[in-house]
Amino acid sequence: MSATSYETAKAQFQTKLEEWNWAGQRASRQNILEAFLELAIANGFNSVSMRTIANAVNVKPPSLYSHFPDGRDEIVAESLRWHFHRFGVALLEAVAPATNAEEFWDAMVRLHFTRQVRLPESNLWDLLVATDRMAEVLPKDLRAQVDEWVALHEQMYEAAARDMGYADPAEHVKVVVTLLEGATRWASRDCTDAELEELADRAVTLSRAILGVDFGSGTQ
């Protein structure tokens, strides 16, 4: 039996994740990446210097260069890759039990929504991507990688939607992703797990409703 389109999209996404062997990363290196993300969330992306990162991990600034010879730009790039990798691993785990496109779609929405609410670095990622699209703050090669990651993620949504019977869902998927990326506008970070589950149900319902909207382009 040939793979359905959502299974193919999932395989492509997984292949991209496997390009990085994070299992071999030293704990000290990962601590630096975590520190950068936390500082950027707390104080703003542009305010994070090599000195502030060094202070956060309790090392001298020159020691950072033994882990990241290219300095801050390399830390920024690797922190984005690290965030995407963790998101991707969690996403693949979430969709693994799905036996059809509907379950696959719902699992993607739930995972996306809950991480947006619970993990501040998810919003930092979205902010960096949005800022780069307007002001091109990222290095050119990193921008190309980010664009590829975003495309692979959205392709998983689009593939599931097509398997669910929606002929041309690309525009609908962009609306759904925008809704989920704004999750903290309508879901408090302080909500209980039970409240979060109810809100995730609402996110699934809204996402399905968006798929059914006629945008005047011939889609279902």
N, CA, C and O of each residue as an XYZ file, in Angstrom:
880
protein
N       0.852     -1.187      0.000
C       0.000      0.000      0.000
C       0.891      1.241      0.000
O       1.815      1.342      0.808
N       0.619      2.179     -0.899
C       1.428      3.397     -0.969
C       1.114      4.318      0.209
O       0.009      4.308      0.751
N       2.103      5.104      0.584
C       1.926      6.009      1.713
C       0.954      7.121      1.343
O       0.969      7.616      0.216
N       0.121      7.507      2.279
C      -0.763      8.647      2.051
C       0.062      9.922      2.099
O       1.207      9.906      2.552
N      -0.504     11.010      1.640
C       0.278     12.238      1.538
C       0.747     12.734      2.903
O       1.840     13.290      3.013
N      -0.068     12.541      3.949
C       0.391     13.017      5.262
C       1.545     12.163      5.766
O       2.422     12.668      6.467
N       1.560     10.895      5.427
C       2.677     10.038      5.836
C       3.961     10.430      5.103
O       5.049     10.399      5.679
N       3.824     10.798      3.834
C       4.983     11.255      3.067
C       5.540     12.544      3.641
O       6.753     12.693      3.790
N       4.646     13.483      3.966
C       5.082     14.755      4.555
C       5.755     14.524      5.902
O       6.746     15.182      6.221
N       5.233     13.610      6.683
C       5.834     13.273      7.968
C       7.239     12.716      7.776
O       8.154     13.070      8.521
N       7.416     11.852      6.788
C       8.730     11.261      6.523
C       9.737     12.321      6.100
O      10.900     12.265      6.502
N       9.307     13.284      5.296
C      10.193     14.364      4.874
C      10.611     15.225      6.065
O      11.766     15.638      6.167
N       9.680     15.486      6.944
C       9.968     16.263      8.145
C      10.962     15.511      9.025
O      11.903     16.108      9.548
N      10.762     14.226      9.186
C      11.641     13.418     10.027
C      13.059     13.362      9.444
O      14.040     13.407     10.185
N      13.157     13.264      8.136
C      14.467     13.245      7.485
C      15.251     14.512      7.781
O      16.456     14.465      8.025
N      14.553     15.654      7.759
C      15.219     16.922      8.074
C      15.740     16.920      9.509
O      16.861     17.359      9.762
N      14.937     16.432     10.443
C      15.372     16.394     11.841
C      16.611     15.530     12.023
O      17.484     15.846     12.831
N      16.680     14.455     11.279
C      17.772     13.509     11.443
C      19.095     14.027     10.888
O      20.131     13.380     11.040
N      19.060     15.197     10.243
C      20.305     15.789      9.755
C      21.196     16.258     10.905
O      22.408     16.402     10.743
N      20.582     16.493     12.070
C      21.352     16.964     13.231
C      21.416     15.870     14.278
O      20.395     15.302     14.667
N      22.627     15.582     14.729
C      22.812     14.566     15.759
C      22.984     15.259     17.103
O      24.101     15.442     17.586
N      21.851     15.645     17.701
C      21.927     16.353     18.973
C      22.333     15.433     20.117
O      22.715     15.904     21.189
N      22.252     14.115     19.894
C      22.634     13.188     20.961
C      24.111     13.341     21.322
O      24.519     13.034     22.442
N      24.904     13.816     20.367
C      26.333     13.971     20.621
C      26.718     15.322     21.182
O      27.897     15.579     21.426
N      25.753     16.178     21.387
C      26.042     17.506     21.916
C      26.388     17.434     23.404
O      25.720     16.744     24.174
N      27.434     18.152     23.796
C      27.799     18.195     25.207
C      26.781     19.010     25.996
O      26.175     19.945     25.473
N      26.603     18.640     27.264
C      25.635     19.334     28.117
C      25.985     20.811     28.248
O      25.092     21.658     28.285
N      27.277     21.127     28.319
C      27.690     22.528     28.477
C      27.272     23.352     27.263
O      26.895     24.516     27.404
N      27.336     22.767     26.093
C      26.930     23.468     24.868
C      25.416     23.698     24.869
O      24.946     24.784     24.528
N      24.667     22.679     25.250
C      23.217     22.821     25.312
C      22.814     23.850     26.367
O      21.841     24.581     26.180
N      23.554     23.909     27.472
C      23.258     24.902     28.511
C      23.399     26.323     27.974
O      22.628     27.210     28.338
N      24.378     26.532     27.115
C      24.580     27.857     26.529
C      23.399     28.215     25.622
O      22.918     29.349     25.639
N      22.946     27.263     24.847
C      21.800     27.511     23.959
C      20.550     27.820     24.774
O      19.784     28.725     24.442
N      20.355     27.055     25.845
C      19.198     27.293     26.714
C      19.288     28.679     27.351
O      18.289     29.390     27.454
N      20.489     29.052     27.775
C      20.676     30.352     28.407
C      20.366     31.477     27.431
O      19.733     32.467     27.797
N      20.812     31.327     26.191
C      20.518     32.370     25.200
C      19.014     32.539     25.016
O      18.512     33.663     25.002
N      18.292     31.426     24.874
C      16.842     31.508     24.679
C      16.161     32.167     25.875
O      15.274     33.004     25.707
N      16.577     31.789     27.076
C      15.960     32.362     28.280
C      16.242     33.859     28.382
O      15.354     34.635     28.735
N      17.469     34.267     28.076
C      17.827     35.684     28.133
C      17.072     36.481     27.065
O      16.603     37.590     27.322
N      16.963     35.912     25.885
C      16.263     36.597     24.805
C      14.789     36.774     25.138
O      14.195     37.800     24.810
N      14.195     35.773     25.790
C      12.790     35.860     26.199
C      12.622     36.948     27.257
O      11.682     37.741     27.199
N      13.548     36.978     28.229
C      13.422     37.901     29.351
C      13.768     39.338     28.990
O      13.126     40.271     29.471
N      14.791     39.523     28.137
C      15.329     40.864     27.930
C      15.266     41.372     26.494
O      15.584     42.532     26.228
N      14.858     40.506     25.569
C      14.843     40.922     24.176
C      16.033     40.362     23.427
O      17.136     40.267     23.965
N      15.799     39.993     22.183
C      16.813     39.343     21.357
C      18.088     40.174     21.233
O      19.190     39.653     21.407
N      17.941     41.460     20.935
C      19.112     42.296     20.658
C      19.937     42.623     21.899
O      21.084     43.054     21.787
N      19.355     42.418     23.082
C      20.070     42.778     24.310
C      21.027     41.679     24.776
O      21.809     41.899     25.701
N      20.977     40.526     24.162
C      21.793     39.395     24.618
C      23.173     39.464     23.974
O      23.313     39.381     22.754
N      24.176     39.618     24.812
C      25.562     39.675     24.346
C      26.307     38.425     24.800
O      25.787     37.628     25.582
N      27.516     38.265     24.307
C      28.342     37.145     24.742
C      28.608     37.242     26.247
O      28.669     36.223     26.935
N      28.764     38.462     26.751
C      29.030     38.632     28.182
C      27.822     38.202     29.021
O      27.984     37.512     30.027
N      26.617     38.603     28.615
C      25.437     38.224     29.393
C      25.209     36.716     29.340
O      24.770     36.118     30.323
N      25.503     36.108     28.206
C      25.379     34.646     28.120
C      26.391     33.992     29.049
O      26.061     33.057     29.777
N      27.627     34.489     29.020
C      28.678     33.928     29.869
C      28.312     34.042     31.345
O      28.519     33.103     32.114
N      27.775     35.177     31.735
C      27.357     35.354     33.130
C      26.256     34.365     33.500
O      26.234     33.839     34.612
N      25.352     34.117     32.571
C      24.226     33.223     32.859
C      24.676     31.788     33.087
O      24.075     31.067     33.882
N      25.730     31.371     32.392
C      26.204     29.985     32.543
C      27.447     29.913     33.426
O      28.047     28.849     33.578
N      27.836     31.066     34.016
C      28.927     31.127     34.989
C      30.273     30.707     34.390
O      31.005     29.901     34.965
N      30.576     31.281     33.211
C      31.899     31.070     32.612
C      32.409     32.420     32.144
O      31.647     33.385     32.086
N      33.692     32.502     31.809
C      34.246     33.720     31.257
C      33.889     33.815     29.775
O      33.858     32.798     29.083
N      33.620     35.027     29.281
C      33.205     35.179     27.878
C      34.096     34.451     26.870
O      33.568     33.841     25.941
N      35.454     34.489     27.016
C      36.273     33.781     26.022
C      35.993     32.275     25.971
O      36.209     31.632     24.944
N      35.512     31.719     27.086
C      35.238     30.283     27.111
C      34.094     29.905     26.169
O      34.024     28.771     25.696
N      33.202     30.852     25.901
C      32.093     30.562     24.989
C      32.597     30.234     23.594
O      31.990     29.444     22.871
N      33.725     30.854     23.222
C      34.233     30.648     21.873
C      34.821     29.253     21.672
O      34.995     28.812     20.537
N      35.129     28.558     22.768
C      35.587     27.175     22.620
C      34.441     26.271     22.190
O      34.658     25.233     21.565
N      33.213     26.676     22.530
C      32.029     25.927     22.114
C      31.463     26.462     20.799
O      30.969     25.701     19.967
N      31.542     27.791     20.624
C      30.968     28.444     19.449
C      31.994     29.420     18.878
O      31.954     30.610     19.189
N      32.913     28.929     18.045
C      34.010     29.769     17.535
C      33.541     31.014     16.787
O      34.253     32.018     16.760
N      32.362     30.965     16.182
C      31.861     32.112     15.416
C      31.056     33.087     16.277
O      30.449     34.023     15.756
N      31.053     32.866     17.593
C      30.452     33.825     18.506
C      28.939     33.855     18.527
O      28.282     32.826     18.367
N      28.397     35.036     18.724
C      26.960     35.192     18.949
C      26.127     34.702     17.774
O      25.085     34.077     17.975
N      26.570     34.977     16.547
C      25.800     34.545     15.380
C      25.631     33.025     15.366
O      24.569     32.510     15.018
N      26.691     32.320     15.749
C      26.606     30.860     15.783
C      25.665     30.402     16.890
O      24.915     29.443     16.710
N      25.699     31.082     18.036
C      24.800     30.729     19.140
C      23.350     30.951     18.725
O      22.488     30.118     19.007
N      23.079     32.069     18.058
C      21.719     32.343     17.580
C      21.257     31.233     16.639
O      20.160     30.696     16.791
N      22.100     30.898     15.671
C      21.736     29.873     14.690
C      21.495     28.530     15.359
O      20.502     27.857     15.081
N      22.410     28.143     16.245
C      22.274     26.848     16.894
C      21.096     26.809     17.860
O      20.474     25.760     18.025
N      20.779     27.927     18.499
C      19.635     27.943     19.412
C      18.328     27.766     18.636
O      17.406     27.104     19.112
N      18.250     28.354     17.447
C      17.060     28.169     16.618
C      16.950     26.728     16.141
O      15.863     26.150     16.121
N      18.084     26.155     15.757
C      18.077     24.744     15.340
C      17.675     23.843     16.513
O      16.919     22.887     16.341
N      18.186     24.156     17.695
C      17.884     23.385     18.899
C      16.399     23.462     19.223
O      15.770     22.450     19.529
N      15.844     24.668     19.153
C      14.418     24.824     19.410
C      13.602     24.045     18.388
O      12.671     23.330     18.758
N      13.937     24.172     17.112
C      13.182     23.470     16.075
C      13.294     21.965     16.253
O      12.313     21.243     16.073
N      14.475     21.490     16.605
C      14.668     20.053     16.784
C      13.798     19.522     17.913
O      13.160     18.480     17.767
N      13.767     20.226     19.034
C      12.939     19.783     20.162
C      11.458     19.810     19.799
O      10.702     18.907     20.157
N      11.053     20.866     19.080
C       9.670     20.936     18.623
C       9.371     19.770     17.683
O       8.329     19.124     17.801
N      10.276     19.506     16.761
C      10.059     18.435     15.795
C       9.960     17.074     16.438
O       9.102     16.273     16.069
N      10.830     16.800     17.397
C      10.776     15.514     18.103
C       9.441     15.362     18.814
O       8.811     14.307     18.742
N       9.006     16.423     19.507
C       7.721     16.376     20.208
C       6.568     16.193     19.229
O       5.613     15.471     19.514
N       6.661     16.848     18.075
C       5.596     16.736     17.072
C       5.498     15.317     16.532
O       4.401     14.773     16.409
N       6.623     14.724     16.213
C       6.605     13.361     15.684
C       6.076     12.373     16.723
O       5.373     11.424     16.376
N       6.409     12.591     17.989
C       5.870     11.740     19.048
C       4.357     11.907     19.162
O       3.635     10.937     19.396
N       3.881     13.140     18.995
C       2.446     13.413     19.134
C       1.631     12.761     18.029
O       0.533     12.262     18.274
N       2.170     12.763     16.801
C       1.400     12.234     15.672
C       1.603     10.737     15.465
O       0.896     10.122     14.667
N       2.555     10.148     16.172
C       2.864      8.728     15.968
C       1.652      7.805     16.112
O       1.525      6.869     15.322
N       0.747      8.024     17.091
C      -0.397      7.104     17.231
C      -1.482      7.287     16.171
O      -2.389      6.460     16.081
N      -1.412      8.346     15.369
C      -2.482      8.641     14.408
C      -2.602      7.527     13.374
O      -1.600      7.052     12.838
N      -3.837      7.118     13.100
C      -4.087      6.066     12.120
C      -4.777      6.601     10.870
O      -5.005      5.852      9.919
N      -5.110      7.891     10.865
C      -5.726      8.498      9.689
C      -5.424      9.994      9.693
O      -4.857     10.527     10.647
N      -5.813     10.654      8.614
C      -5.484     12.064      8.455
C      -6.147     12.942      9.509
O      -5.554     13.914      9.976
N      -7.366     12.600      9.878
C      -8.073     13.400     10.885
C      -7.351     13.363     12.219
O      -7.169     14.403     12.852
N      -6.936     12.178     12.657
C      -6.202     12.057     13.917
C      -4.848     12.759     13.823
O      -4.388     13.375     14.785
N      -4.221     12.660     12.662
C      -2.928     13.307     12.438
C      -3.074     14.824     12.562
O      -2.281     15.475     13.243
N      -4.084     15.381     11.905
C      -4.343     16.827     11.971
C      -4.582     17.271     13.408
O      -3.968     18.227     13.883
N      -5.472     16.576     14.092
C      -5.819     16.963     15.464
C      -4.603     16.906     16.383
O      -4.426     17.779     17.233
N      -3.765     15.885     16.217
C      -2.568     15.752     17.052
C      -1.591     16.896     16.790
O      -0.973     17.418     17.717
N      -1.458     17.280     15.519
C      -0.582     18.408     15.188
C      -1.070     19.694     15.840
O      -0.285     20.437     16.428
N      -2.370     19.953     15.731
C      -2.935     21.184     16.292
C      -2.752     21.210     17.797
O      -2.353     22.233     18.353
N      -3.037     20.100     18.467
C      -2.918     20.049     19.920
C      -1.483     20.310     20.375
O      -1.249     21.084     21.303
N      -0.543     19.668     19.726
C       0.859     19.835     20.106
C       1.311     21.275     19.863
O       1.948     21.890     20.718
N       0.979     21.789     18.711
C       1.346     23.161     18.352
C       0.770     24.150     19.366
O       1.473     25.034     19.855
N      -0.500     23.990     19.670
C      -1.182     24.901     20.590
C      -0.585     24.829     21.994
O      -0.276     25.863     22.586
N      -0.421     23.639     22.523
C       0.037     23.507     23.906
C       1.471     23.998     24.081
O       1.796     24.569     25.122
N       2.325     23.792     23.098
C       3.702     24.294     23.208
C       3.742     25.814     23.116
O       4.561     26.455     23.776
N       2.865     26.393     22.302
C       2.814     27.854     22.242
C       2.447     28.436     23.600
O       2.987     29.463     24.011
N       1.532     27.777     24.290
C       1.066     28.288     25.581
C       2.087     28.044     26.684
O       2.332     28.921     27.513
N       2.676     26.867     26.696
C       3.541     26.478     27.808
C       5.001     26.879     27.650
O       5.703     27.021     28.651
N       5.478     27.064     26.428
C       6.903     27.311     26.223
C       7.128     28.699     25.631
O       6.832     28.917     24.456
N       7.646     29.644     26.419
C       7.869     31.008     25.924
C       8.788     31.070     24.709
O       8.645     31.958     23.869
N       9.737     30.125     24.608
C      10.663     30.171     23.473
C       9.951     29.955     22.144
O      10.470     30.335     21.094
N       8.758     29.345     22.180
C       7.997     29.188     20.942
C       7.594     30.541     20.385
O       7.639     30.754     19.174
N       7.205     31.446     21.250
C       6.844     32.784     20.809
C       8.072     33.579     20.375
O       7.984     34.412     19.473
N       9.221     33.326     21.015
C      10.455     33.985     20.588
C      10.803     33.553     19.170
O      11.185     34.376     18.338
N      10.669     32.263     18.902
C      10.916     31.746     17.548
C      10.027     32.466     16.538
O      10.506     32.935     15.505
N       8.739     32.551     16.838
C       7.803     33.207     15.918
C       8.174     34.666     15.709
O       8.086     35.183     14.595
N       8.594     35.339     16.803
C       8.971     36.744     16.710
C      10.203     36.925     15.837
O      10.256     37.839     15.013
N      11.189     36.061     16.014
C      12.404     36.154     15.206
C      12.102     35.926     13.739
O      12.613     36.643     12.879
N      11.277     34.935     13.446
C      10.926     34.634     12.061
C      10.175     35.812     11.443
O      10.458     36.219     10.316
N       9.212     36.358     12.197
C       8.431     37.487     11.686
C       9.311     38.720     11.486
O       9.178     39.424     10.485
N      10.217     38.983     12.446
C      11.116     40.142     12.339
C      12.048     39.997     11.151
O      12.320     40.963     10.439
N      12.537     38.772     10.942
C      13.453     38.545      9.819
C      12.755     38.772      8.483
O      13.369     39.266      7.538
N      11.491     38.418      8.402
C      10.767     38.632      7.147
C      10.633     40.111      6.824
O      10.569     40.495      5.656
N      10.592     40.943      7.865
C      10.463     42.388      7.647
C      11.819     43.085      7.529
O      11.998     43.971      6.693
N      12.777     42.674      8.377
C      14.033     43.418      8.463
C      15.277     42.606      8.126
O      16.380     43.154      8.117
N      15.128     41.314      7.849
C      16.251     40.441      7.503
C      17.369     40.526      8.543
O      18.482     40.958      8.246
N      17.048     40.106      9.766
C      18.012     40.173     10.872
C      18.873     38.909     10.962
O      19.896     38.912     11.646
N      18.479     37.852     10.294
C      19.221     36.598     10.367
C      20.203     36.482      9.204
O      19.975     37.051      8.137
N      21.297     35.743      9.410
C      22.208     35.488      8.293
C      21.468     34.781      7.150
O      20.512     34.040      7.381
N      21.922     35.021      5.925
C      21.210     34.531      4.745
C      21.036     33.016      4.751
O      19.959     32.513      4.431
N      22.106     32.277      5.118
C      22.005     30.822      5.096
C      21.054     30.308      6.171
O      20.344     29.324      5.964
N      21.044     30.988      7.330
C      20.124     30.582      8.393
C      18.686     30.890      7.987
O      17.778     30.110      8.275
N      18.475     32.025      7.318
C      17.140     32.378      6.848
C      16.608     31.297      5.912
O      15.440     30.917      5.991
N      17.462     30.813      5.038
C      17.047     29.768      4.098
C      16.651     28.492      4.844
O      15.686     27.824      4.472
N      17.403     28.159      5.901
C      17.073     26.973      6.693
C      15.750     27.150      7.417
O      14.915     26.245      7.434
N      15.560     28.326      8.017
C      14.311     28.594      8.731
C      13.120     28.484      7.780
O      12.099     27.886      8.120
N      13.258     29.065      6.588
C      12.185     29.001      5.598
C      11.869     27.550      5.246
O      10.706     27.186      5.070
N      12.913     26.722      5.144
C      12.700     25.313      4.825
C      11.975     24.603      5.964
O      11.064     23.812      5.718
N      12.371     24.876      7.213
C      11.716     24.245      8.365
C      10.241     24.604      8.411
O       9.380     23.743      8.597
N       9.961     25.904      8.238
C       8.568     26.358      8.279
C       7.765     25.691      7.163
O       6.630     25.265      7.375
N       8.359     25.606      5.986
C       7.663     24.991      4.854
C       7.365     23.514      5.114
O       6.268     23.044      4.815
N       8.324     22.787      5.664
C       8.113     21.368      5.947
C       7.014     21.168      6.987
O       6.215     20.236      6.884
N       6.978     22.041      7.980
C       5.940     21.959      9.004
C       4.566     22.225      8.394
O       3.619     21.478      8.641
N       4.460     23.277      7.608
C       3.174     23.608      7.000
C       2.747     22.545      5.987
O       1.554     22.308      5.796
N       3.724     21.907      5.340
C       3.392     20.846      4.382
C       2.721     19.661      5.079
O       1.886     18.978      4.487
N       3.090     19.424      6.336
C       2.433     18.356      7.087
C       0.955     18.684      7.302
O       0.087     17.823      7.156
N       0.688     19.935      7.648
C      -0.706     20.368      7.781
C      -1.440     20.250      6.444
O      -2.550     19.720      6.377
N      -0.810     20.748      5.390
C      -1.458     20.739      4.080
C      -1.736     19.318      3.606
O      -2.802     19.045      3.053
N      -0.785     18.415      3.820
C      -0.959     17.039      3.389
C      -2.117     16.372      4.114
O      -2.925     15.668      3.508
N      -2.186     16.603      5.427
C      -3.296     16.028      6.196
C      -4.621     16.589      5.720
O      -5.599     15.851      5.594
N      -4.664     17.890      5.453
C      -5.905     18.523      4.988
C      -6.338     17.948      3.647
O      -7.524     17.698      3.430
N      -5.380     17.736      2.744
C      -5.737     17.140      1.452
C      -6.294     15.735      1.634
O      -7.263     15.350      0.979
N      -5.674     14.975      2.526
C      -6.169     13.618      2.781
C      -7.553     13.638      3.424
O      -8.297     12.662      3.333
N      -7.895     14.749      4.073
C      -9.210     14.895      4.678
C     -10.251     15.370      3.661
O     -11.435     15.476      3.981
N      -9.799     15.658      2.427
C     -10.742     16.015      1.370
C     -10.722     17.457      0.935
O     -11.590     17.877      0.170
N      -9.746     18.244      1.404
C      -9.646     19.652      1.029
C      -8.623     19.783     -0.094
O      -7.438     19.504      0.088
N      -9.098     20.208     -1.242
C      -8.291     20.127     -2.458
C      -7.105     21.085     -2.476
O      -6.041     20.725     -2.978
N      -7.261     22.293     -1.940
C      -6.213     23.309     -2.024
C      -6.143     24.067     -0.705
O      -6.618     25.199     -0.607
N      -5.546     23.438      0.313
C      -5.645     23.995      1.677
C      -4.528     24.943      2.092
O      -4.477     25.333      3.259
N      -3.638     25.326      1.197
C      -2.457     26.095      1.611
C      -2.826     27.380      2.338
O      -2.255     27.685      3.385
N      -3.777     28.140      1.792
C      -4.164     29.397      2.425
C      -4.826     29.150      3.772
O      -4.591     29.890      4.728
N      -5.651     28.116      3.850
C      -6.313     27.779      5.108
C      -5.292     27.412      6.184
O      -5.433     27.790      7.348
N      -4.263     26.669      5.774
C      -3.234     26.256      6.725
C      -2.500     27.462      7.284
O      -2.190     27.491      8.475
N      -2.217     28.453      6.460
C      -1.535     29.651      6.955
C      -2.398     30.367      7.996
O      -1.871     30.908      8.968
N      -3.710     30.375      7.802
C      -4.603     30.990      8.774
C      -4.593     30.189     10.074
O      -4.552     30.760     11.164
N      -4.632     28.864      9.950
C      -4.602     28.008     11.138
C      -3.304     28.216     11.910
O      -3.331     28.356     13.133
N      -2.177     28.238     11.221
C      -0.886     28.428     11.887
C      -0.838     29.783     12.583
O      -0.320     29.889     13.694
N      -1.375     30.822     11.938
C      -1.419     32.141     12.558
C      -2.262     32.116     13.828
O      -1.895     32.724     14.834
N      -3.384     31.417     13.780
C      -4.238     31.263     14.962
C      -3.475     30.592     16.099
O      -3.541     31.049     17.240
N      -2.757     29.522     15.805
C      -2.044     28.771     16.830
C      -0.855     29.556     17.370
O      -0.563     29.493     18.564
N      -0.170     30.291     16.506
C       0.973     31.075     16.966
C       0.537     32.217     17.881
O       1.342     32.740     18.651
N      -0.722     32.598     17.797
C      -1.252     33.622     18.685
C      -1.980     33.045     19.880
O      -2.816     33.719     20.484
N      -1.676     31.811     20.229
C      -2.409     31.102     21.288
C      -2.401     31.846     22.614
O      -3.390     31.819     23.346
N      -1.292     32.510     22.930
C      -1.223     33.180     24.233
C      -2.091     34.430     24.289
O      -2.246     35.021     25.358
N      -2.660     34.844     23.160
C      -3.597     35.963     23.178
C      -4.964     35.539     23.709
O      -5.744     36.371     24.171
N      -5.248     34.228     23.640
C      -6.560     33.756     24.100
C      -6.459     32.567     25.040
O      -7.469     31.947     25.375
N      -5.234     32.247     25.470
C      -5.025     31.188     26.460
C      -3.933     31.631     27.418
O      -2.815     31.915     26.989
N      -4.236     31.695     28.706
C      -3.271     32.158     29.697
C      -2.193     31.108     29.942
O      -2.475     29.911     29.992
N      -0.953     31.575     30.094
C       0.135     30.652     30.439
C      -0.097     30.013     31.804
O       0.441     28.943     32.090
N      -0.894     30.663     32.644
C      -1.150     30.168     33.988
C      -2.342     29.217     34.060
O      -2.727     28.794     35.150
N      -2.920     28.881     32.932
C      -4.080     27.987     32.955
C      -3.677     26.613     33.475
O      -2.531     26.192     33.314
N      -4.616     25.921     34.092
C      -4.352     24.573     34.594
C      -4.255     23.601     33.427
O      -4.612     23.929     32.296
N      -3.767     22.404     33.718
C      -3.685     21.384     32.674
C      -5.065     21.042     32.126
O      -5.229     20.803     30.930
N      -6.053     21.021     33.013
C      -7.420     20.716     32.571
C      -7.942     21.821     31.663
O      -8.579     21.545     30.646
N      -7.672     23.071     32.029
C      -8.093     24.196     31.193
C      -7.368     24.175     29.851
O      -7.953     24.468     28.809
N      -6.086     23.825     29.897
C      -5.312     23.752     28.666
C      -5.884     22.692     27.733
O      -5.943     22.893     26.520
N      -6.301     21.572     28.294
C      -6.891     20.505     27.484
C      -8.183     20.980     26.816
O      -8.430     20.689     25.646
N      -8.996     21.711     27.568
C     -10.237     22.237     26.997
C      -9.949     23.248     25.891
O     -10.618     23.261     24.858
N      -8.955     24.088     26.116
C      -8.580     25.069     25.113
C      -7.998     24.402     23.871
O      -8.219     24.867     22.753
N      -7.257     23.318     24.064
C      -6.721     22.571     22.922
C      -7.859     21.980     22.096
O      -7.794     21.955     20.867
N      -8.911     21.500     22.781
C     -10.096     21.014     22.066
C     -10.699     22.137     21.220
O     -11.111     21.925     20.080
N     -10.740     23.334     21.806
C     -11.295     24.485     21.092
C     -10.426     24.816     19.871
O     -10.938     25.145     18.801
N      -9.109     24.722     20.051
C      -8.201     24.996     18.936
C      -8.433     24.019     17.789
O      -8.421     24.411     16.622
N      -8.643     22.754     18.119
C      -8.924     21.754     17.088
C     -10.220     22.096     16.362
O     -10.283     22.052     15.133
N     -11.250     22.435     17.126
C     -12.541     22.784     16.529
C     -12.411     23.987     15.603
O     -12.947     23.983     14.495
N     -11.702     25.013     16.055
C     -11.506     26.210     15.245
C     -10.715     25.891     13.978
O     -11.033     26.389     12.898
N      -9.690     25.063     14.115
C      -8.867     24.734     12.952
C      -9.679     23.983     11.906
O      -9.527     24.219     10.707
N     -10.542     23.079     12.360
C     -11.392     22.344     11.420
C     -12.383     23.287     10.743
O     -12.677     23.148      9.556
N     -12.895     24.249     11.514
C     -13.837     25.219     10.951
C     -13.156     26.065      9.879
O     -13.760     26.356      8.846
N     -11.917     26.457     10.112
C     -11.175     27.257      9.129
C     -10.982     26.482      7.850
O     -11.070     27.053      6.764
N     -10.723     25.202      7.952
C     -10.574     24.386      6.737
C     -11.836     24.406      5.884
O     -11.772     24.306      4.659
N     -12.967     24.534      6.535
C     -14.234     24.511      5.823
C     -14.668     25.854      5.265
O     -15.696     25.928      4.592
N     -13.918     26.918      5.522
C     -14.298     28.242      5.044
C     -13.972     28.374      3.558
O     -12.891     27.984      3.116
N     -14.904     28.920      2.797
C     -14.685     29.171      1.369
C     -13.985     30.518      1.218
O     -14.582     31.566      1.465
N     -12.714     30.484      0.811
C     -11.949     31.716      0.614
C     -12.116     32.266     -0.793
O     -11.432     33.208     -1.191
N     -13.034     31.665     -1.540
C     -13.275     32.150     -2.896
C     -12.254     31.700     -3.898
O     -12.110     32.300     -4.963
N     -11.527     30.624     -3.560
C     -10.487     30.136     -4.469
C     -10.776     28.720     -4.940
O      -9.900     28.047     -5.484
N     -12.014     28.269     -4.727
C     -12.366     26.939     -5.204
C     -12.125     25.834     -4.214
O     -12.358     24.668     -4.533
N     -11.651     26.167     -2.978
C     -11.416     25.142     -1.976
C     -12.733     24.790     -1.319
O     -13.727     25.505     -1.446
N     -12.717     23.652     -0.604
C     -13.933     23.211      0.088
C     -14.174     24.068      1.308
O     -15.150     23.857      2.028
